[in-house]
mmCIF file of C-alpha atoms in Angstrom:
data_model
loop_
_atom_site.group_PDB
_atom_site.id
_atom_site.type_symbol
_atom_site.label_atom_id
_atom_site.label_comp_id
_atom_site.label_asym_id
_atom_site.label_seq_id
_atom_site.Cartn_x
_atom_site.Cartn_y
_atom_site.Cartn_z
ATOM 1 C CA UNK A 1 105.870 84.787 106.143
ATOM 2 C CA UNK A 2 103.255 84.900 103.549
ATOM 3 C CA UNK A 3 100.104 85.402 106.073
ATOM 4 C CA UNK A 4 96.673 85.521 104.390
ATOM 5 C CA UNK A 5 95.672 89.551 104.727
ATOM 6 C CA UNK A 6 92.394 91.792 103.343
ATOM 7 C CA UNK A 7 94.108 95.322 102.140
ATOM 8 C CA UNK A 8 91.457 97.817 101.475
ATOM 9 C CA UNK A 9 93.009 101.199 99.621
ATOM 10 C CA UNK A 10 91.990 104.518 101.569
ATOM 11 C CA UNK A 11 91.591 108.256 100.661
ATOM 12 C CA UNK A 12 93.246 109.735 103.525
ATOM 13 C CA UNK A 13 96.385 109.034 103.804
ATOM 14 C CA UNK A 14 96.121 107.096 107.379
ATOM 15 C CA UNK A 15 95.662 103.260 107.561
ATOM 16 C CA UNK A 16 93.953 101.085 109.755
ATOM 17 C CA UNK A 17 96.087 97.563 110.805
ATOM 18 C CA UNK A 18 93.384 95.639 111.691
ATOM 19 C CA UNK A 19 94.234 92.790 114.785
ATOM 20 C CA UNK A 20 91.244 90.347 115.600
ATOM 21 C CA UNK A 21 90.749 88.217 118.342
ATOM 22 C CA UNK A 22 91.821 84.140 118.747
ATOM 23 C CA UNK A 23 88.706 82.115 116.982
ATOM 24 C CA UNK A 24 88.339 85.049 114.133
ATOM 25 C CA UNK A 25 90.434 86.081 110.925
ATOM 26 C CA UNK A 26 91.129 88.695 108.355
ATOM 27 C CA UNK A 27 87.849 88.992 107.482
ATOM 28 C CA UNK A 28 86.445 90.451 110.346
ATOM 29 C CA UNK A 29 87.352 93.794 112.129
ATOM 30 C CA UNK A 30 87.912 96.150 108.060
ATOM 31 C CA UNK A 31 84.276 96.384 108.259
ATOM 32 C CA UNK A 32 84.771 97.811 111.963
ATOM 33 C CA UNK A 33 87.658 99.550 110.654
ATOM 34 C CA UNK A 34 86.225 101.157 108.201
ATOM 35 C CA UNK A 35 83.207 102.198 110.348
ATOM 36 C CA UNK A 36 85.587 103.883 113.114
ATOM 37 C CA UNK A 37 88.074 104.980 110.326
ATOM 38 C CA UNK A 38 86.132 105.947 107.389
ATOM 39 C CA UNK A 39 87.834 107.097 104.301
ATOM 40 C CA UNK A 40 91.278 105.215 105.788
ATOM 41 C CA UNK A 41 93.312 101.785 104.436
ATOM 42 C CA UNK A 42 92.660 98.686 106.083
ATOM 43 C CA UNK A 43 95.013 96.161 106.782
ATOM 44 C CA UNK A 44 93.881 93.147 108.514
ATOM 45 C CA UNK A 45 96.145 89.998 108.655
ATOM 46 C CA UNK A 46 95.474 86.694 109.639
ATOM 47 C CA UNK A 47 96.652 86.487 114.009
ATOM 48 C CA UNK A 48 98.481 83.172 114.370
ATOM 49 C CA UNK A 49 99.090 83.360 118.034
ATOM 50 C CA UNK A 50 101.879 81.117 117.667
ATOM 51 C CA UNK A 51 104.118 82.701 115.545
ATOM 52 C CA UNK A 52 106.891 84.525 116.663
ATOM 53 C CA UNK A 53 106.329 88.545 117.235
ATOM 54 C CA UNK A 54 108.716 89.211 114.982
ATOM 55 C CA UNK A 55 107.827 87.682 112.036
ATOM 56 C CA UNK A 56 104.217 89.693 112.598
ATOM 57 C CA UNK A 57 106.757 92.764 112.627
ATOM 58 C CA UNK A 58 108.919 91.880 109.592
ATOM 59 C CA UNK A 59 105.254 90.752 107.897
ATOM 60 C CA UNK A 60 103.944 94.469 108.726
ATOM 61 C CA UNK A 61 106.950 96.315 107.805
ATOM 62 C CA UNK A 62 106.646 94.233 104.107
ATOM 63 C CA UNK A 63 102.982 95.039 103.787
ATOM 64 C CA UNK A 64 104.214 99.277 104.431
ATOM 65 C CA UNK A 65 106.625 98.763 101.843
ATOM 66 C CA UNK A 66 104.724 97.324 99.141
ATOM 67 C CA UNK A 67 101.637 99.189 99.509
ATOM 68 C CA UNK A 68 103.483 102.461 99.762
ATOM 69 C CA UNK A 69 101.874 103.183 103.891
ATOM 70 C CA UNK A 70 103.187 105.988 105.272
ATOM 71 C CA UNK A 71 104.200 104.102 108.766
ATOM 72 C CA UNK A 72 103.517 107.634 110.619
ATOM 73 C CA UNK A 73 99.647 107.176 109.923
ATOM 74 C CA UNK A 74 99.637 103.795 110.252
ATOM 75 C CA UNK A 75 97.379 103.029 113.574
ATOM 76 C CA UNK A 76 96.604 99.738 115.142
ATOM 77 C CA UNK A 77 92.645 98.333 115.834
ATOM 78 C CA UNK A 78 93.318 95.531 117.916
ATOM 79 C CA UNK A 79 90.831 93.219 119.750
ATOM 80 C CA UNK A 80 91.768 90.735 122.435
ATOM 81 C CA UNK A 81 94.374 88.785 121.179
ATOM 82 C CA UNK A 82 95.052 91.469 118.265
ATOM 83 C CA UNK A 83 95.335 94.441 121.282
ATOM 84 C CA UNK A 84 98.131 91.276 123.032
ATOM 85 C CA UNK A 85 99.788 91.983 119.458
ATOM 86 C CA UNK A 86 99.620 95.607 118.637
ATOM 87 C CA UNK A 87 100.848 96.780 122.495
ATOM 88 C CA UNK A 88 103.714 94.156 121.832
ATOM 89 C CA UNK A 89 104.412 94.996 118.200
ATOM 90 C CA UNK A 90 104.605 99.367 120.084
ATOM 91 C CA UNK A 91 106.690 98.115 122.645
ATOM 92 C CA UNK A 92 109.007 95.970 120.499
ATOM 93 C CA UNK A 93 109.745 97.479 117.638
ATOM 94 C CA UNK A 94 109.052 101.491 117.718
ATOM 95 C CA UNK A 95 108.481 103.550 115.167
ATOM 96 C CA UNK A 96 106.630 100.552 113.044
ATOM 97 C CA UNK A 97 103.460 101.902 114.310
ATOM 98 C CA UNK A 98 102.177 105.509 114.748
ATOM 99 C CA UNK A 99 99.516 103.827 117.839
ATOM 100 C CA UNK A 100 96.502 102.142 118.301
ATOM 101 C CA UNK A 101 93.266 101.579 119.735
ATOM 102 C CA UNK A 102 93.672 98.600 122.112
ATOM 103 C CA UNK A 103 89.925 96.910 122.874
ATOM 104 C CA UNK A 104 90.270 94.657 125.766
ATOM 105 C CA UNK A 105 93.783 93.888 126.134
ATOM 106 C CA UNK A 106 95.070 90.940 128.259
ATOM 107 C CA UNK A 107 98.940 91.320 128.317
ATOM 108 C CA UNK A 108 101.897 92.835 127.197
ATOM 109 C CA UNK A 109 105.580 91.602 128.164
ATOM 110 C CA UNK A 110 107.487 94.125 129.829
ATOM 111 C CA UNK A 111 111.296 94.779 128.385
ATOM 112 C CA UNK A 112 113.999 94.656 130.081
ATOM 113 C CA UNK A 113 114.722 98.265 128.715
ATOM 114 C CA UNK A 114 111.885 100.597 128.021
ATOM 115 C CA UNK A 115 111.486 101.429 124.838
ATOM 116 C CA UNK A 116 111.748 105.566 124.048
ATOM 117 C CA UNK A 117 107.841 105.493 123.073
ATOM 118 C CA UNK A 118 106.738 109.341 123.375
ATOM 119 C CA UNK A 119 105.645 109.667 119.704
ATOM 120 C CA UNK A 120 103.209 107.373 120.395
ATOM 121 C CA UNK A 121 98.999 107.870 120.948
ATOM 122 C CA UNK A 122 97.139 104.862 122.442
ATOM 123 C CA UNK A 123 93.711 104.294 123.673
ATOM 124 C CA UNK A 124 93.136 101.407 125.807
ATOM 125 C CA UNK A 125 89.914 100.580 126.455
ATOM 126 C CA UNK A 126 88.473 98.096 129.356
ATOM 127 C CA UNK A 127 85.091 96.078 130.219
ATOM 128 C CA UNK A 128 84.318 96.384 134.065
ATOM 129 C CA UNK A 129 82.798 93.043 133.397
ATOM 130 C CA UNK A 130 85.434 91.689 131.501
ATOM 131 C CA UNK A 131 86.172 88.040 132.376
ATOM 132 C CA UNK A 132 88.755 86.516 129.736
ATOM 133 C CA UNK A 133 90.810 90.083 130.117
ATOM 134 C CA UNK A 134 89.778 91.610 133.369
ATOM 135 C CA UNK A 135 90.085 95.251 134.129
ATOM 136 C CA UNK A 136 93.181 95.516 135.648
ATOM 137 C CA UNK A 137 94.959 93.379 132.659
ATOM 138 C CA UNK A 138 93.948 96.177 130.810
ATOM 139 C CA UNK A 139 95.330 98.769 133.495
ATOM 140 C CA UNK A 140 99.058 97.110 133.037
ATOM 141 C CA UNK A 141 98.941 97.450 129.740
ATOM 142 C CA UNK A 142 98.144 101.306 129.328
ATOM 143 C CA UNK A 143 100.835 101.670 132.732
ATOM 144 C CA UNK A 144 103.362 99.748 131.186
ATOM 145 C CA UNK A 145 102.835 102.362 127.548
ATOM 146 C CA UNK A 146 102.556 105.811 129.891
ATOM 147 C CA UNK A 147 105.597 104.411 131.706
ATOM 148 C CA UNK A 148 107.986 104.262 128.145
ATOM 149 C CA UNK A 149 106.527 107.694 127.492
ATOM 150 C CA UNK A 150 103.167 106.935 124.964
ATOM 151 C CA UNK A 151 100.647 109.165 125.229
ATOM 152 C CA UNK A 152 97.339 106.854 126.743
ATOM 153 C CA UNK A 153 93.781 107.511 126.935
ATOM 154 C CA UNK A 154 92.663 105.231 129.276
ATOM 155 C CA UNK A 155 88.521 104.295 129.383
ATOM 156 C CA UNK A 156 86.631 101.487 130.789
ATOM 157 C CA UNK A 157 82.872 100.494 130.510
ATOM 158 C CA UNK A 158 80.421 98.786 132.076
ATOM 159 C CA UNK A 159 80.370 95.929 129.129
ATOM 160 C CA UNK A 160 81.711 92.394 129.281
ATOM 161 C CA UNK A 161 84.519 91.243 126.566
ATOM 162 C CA UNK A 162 82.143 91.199 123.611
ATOM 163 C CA UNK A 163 82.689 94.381 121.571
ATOM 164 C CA UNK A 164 80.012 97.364 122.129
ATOM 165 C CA UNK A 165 78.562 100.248 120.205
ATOM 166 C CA UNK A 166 80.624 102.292 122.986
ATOM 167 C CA UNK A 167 83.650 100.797 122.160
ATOM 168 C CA UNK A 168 83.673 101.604 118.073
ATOM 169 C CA UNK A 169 81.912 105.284 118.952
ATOM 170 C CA UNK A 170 84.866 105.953 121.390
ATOM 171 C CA UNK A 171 87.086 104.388 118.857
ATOM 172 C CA UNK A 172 86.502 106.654 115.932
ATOM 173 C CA UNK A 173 85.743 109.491 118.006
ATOM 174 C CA UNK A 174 89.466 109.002 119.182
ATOM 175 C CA UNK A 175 91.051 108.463 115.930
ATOM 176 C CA UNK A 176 89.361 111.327 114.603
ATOM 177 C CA UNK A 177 91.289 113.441 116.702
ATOM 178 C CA UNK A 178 94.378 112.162 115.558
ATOM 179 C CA UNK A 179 93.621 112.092 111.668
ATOM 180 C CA UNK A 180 92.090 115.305 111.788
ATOM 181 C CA UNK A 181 93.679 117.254 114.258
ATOM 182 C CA UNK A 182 91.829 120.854 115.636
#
């Protein structure tokens, strides 16, 4: 799969796999990323929402590999679509990804077998006005996570499905905590 990607070095050791939304591309959630994340690698492939989930997988795992990621550190920023992709790509294939921050998810297939998932940290995070991915598509997503053990912060806002200054302070805010725990 040889999917057009930005990669962006970091200094700390943690890297950011960017996920954007259907209508956008690689170009735009590293400068988010590197707002939320600062001092972290970006990662930010192109979504084709009609490729197969695990060819996004084998395509991540590739990128790890060659640009030496430690996949323990490796978090995903996913938005709409790109949340869709990084809850499936945690609940498919563990241990590719260390979590993520999940900005207005819409759906994630359940398993027929739950997935051991307790080394993971996700924050899901929901517009009360939310439209294209109402609230409670966002709910099943951070049950379905808690249920195969992840650890989820759960928040919701009073924003509609456009991205908010909320969102990327409660982002980084969240991801500070796990790059530089207390």
């Amino acid at each position: 799969m040889n999917t057009p990607h930005v990669y962006i070095p970091g200094k700390t050791g943690f890297t950011i796999l960017a996920l954007h939304e259907t209508g956008a591309n690689e170009d735009d959630l590293p400068p988010i990323a590197r707002a939320i994340a600062p001092g972290a690698a970006v990662l930010s492939p192109r979504v084709d929402g009609s490729s197969p989930l695990s060819d996004m997988a084998a395509w991540v795992a590739a990128r790890i590999h060659e640009y030496a990621l430690d996949p323990a550190r490796v978090y995903a920023l996913g938005y709409s679509t790109g949340a869709d992709v990084a809850a499936n790509l945690m609940m498919r294939h563990p241990g590719l990804l260390a979590g993520g921050v999940l900005l207005r998810p819409g759906h994630l297939a359940r398993p027929g077998i739950l997935p051991p998932l307790e080394s993971l940290s996700v924050l899901v995070v929901a517009g009360t006005k939310d439209t294209t991915h109402p609230p409670d598509s966002a709910v099943t997503v951070a049950r379905l996570l808690a249920e195969a053990g992840a650890g989820v912060d759960f928040s919701e806002h009073d924003s509609d499905h456009g991205l908010t200054p909320h969102d990327f302070a409660l982002a980084r805010e969240w991801l500070s905590q796990r790059f530089n725990p207390a």
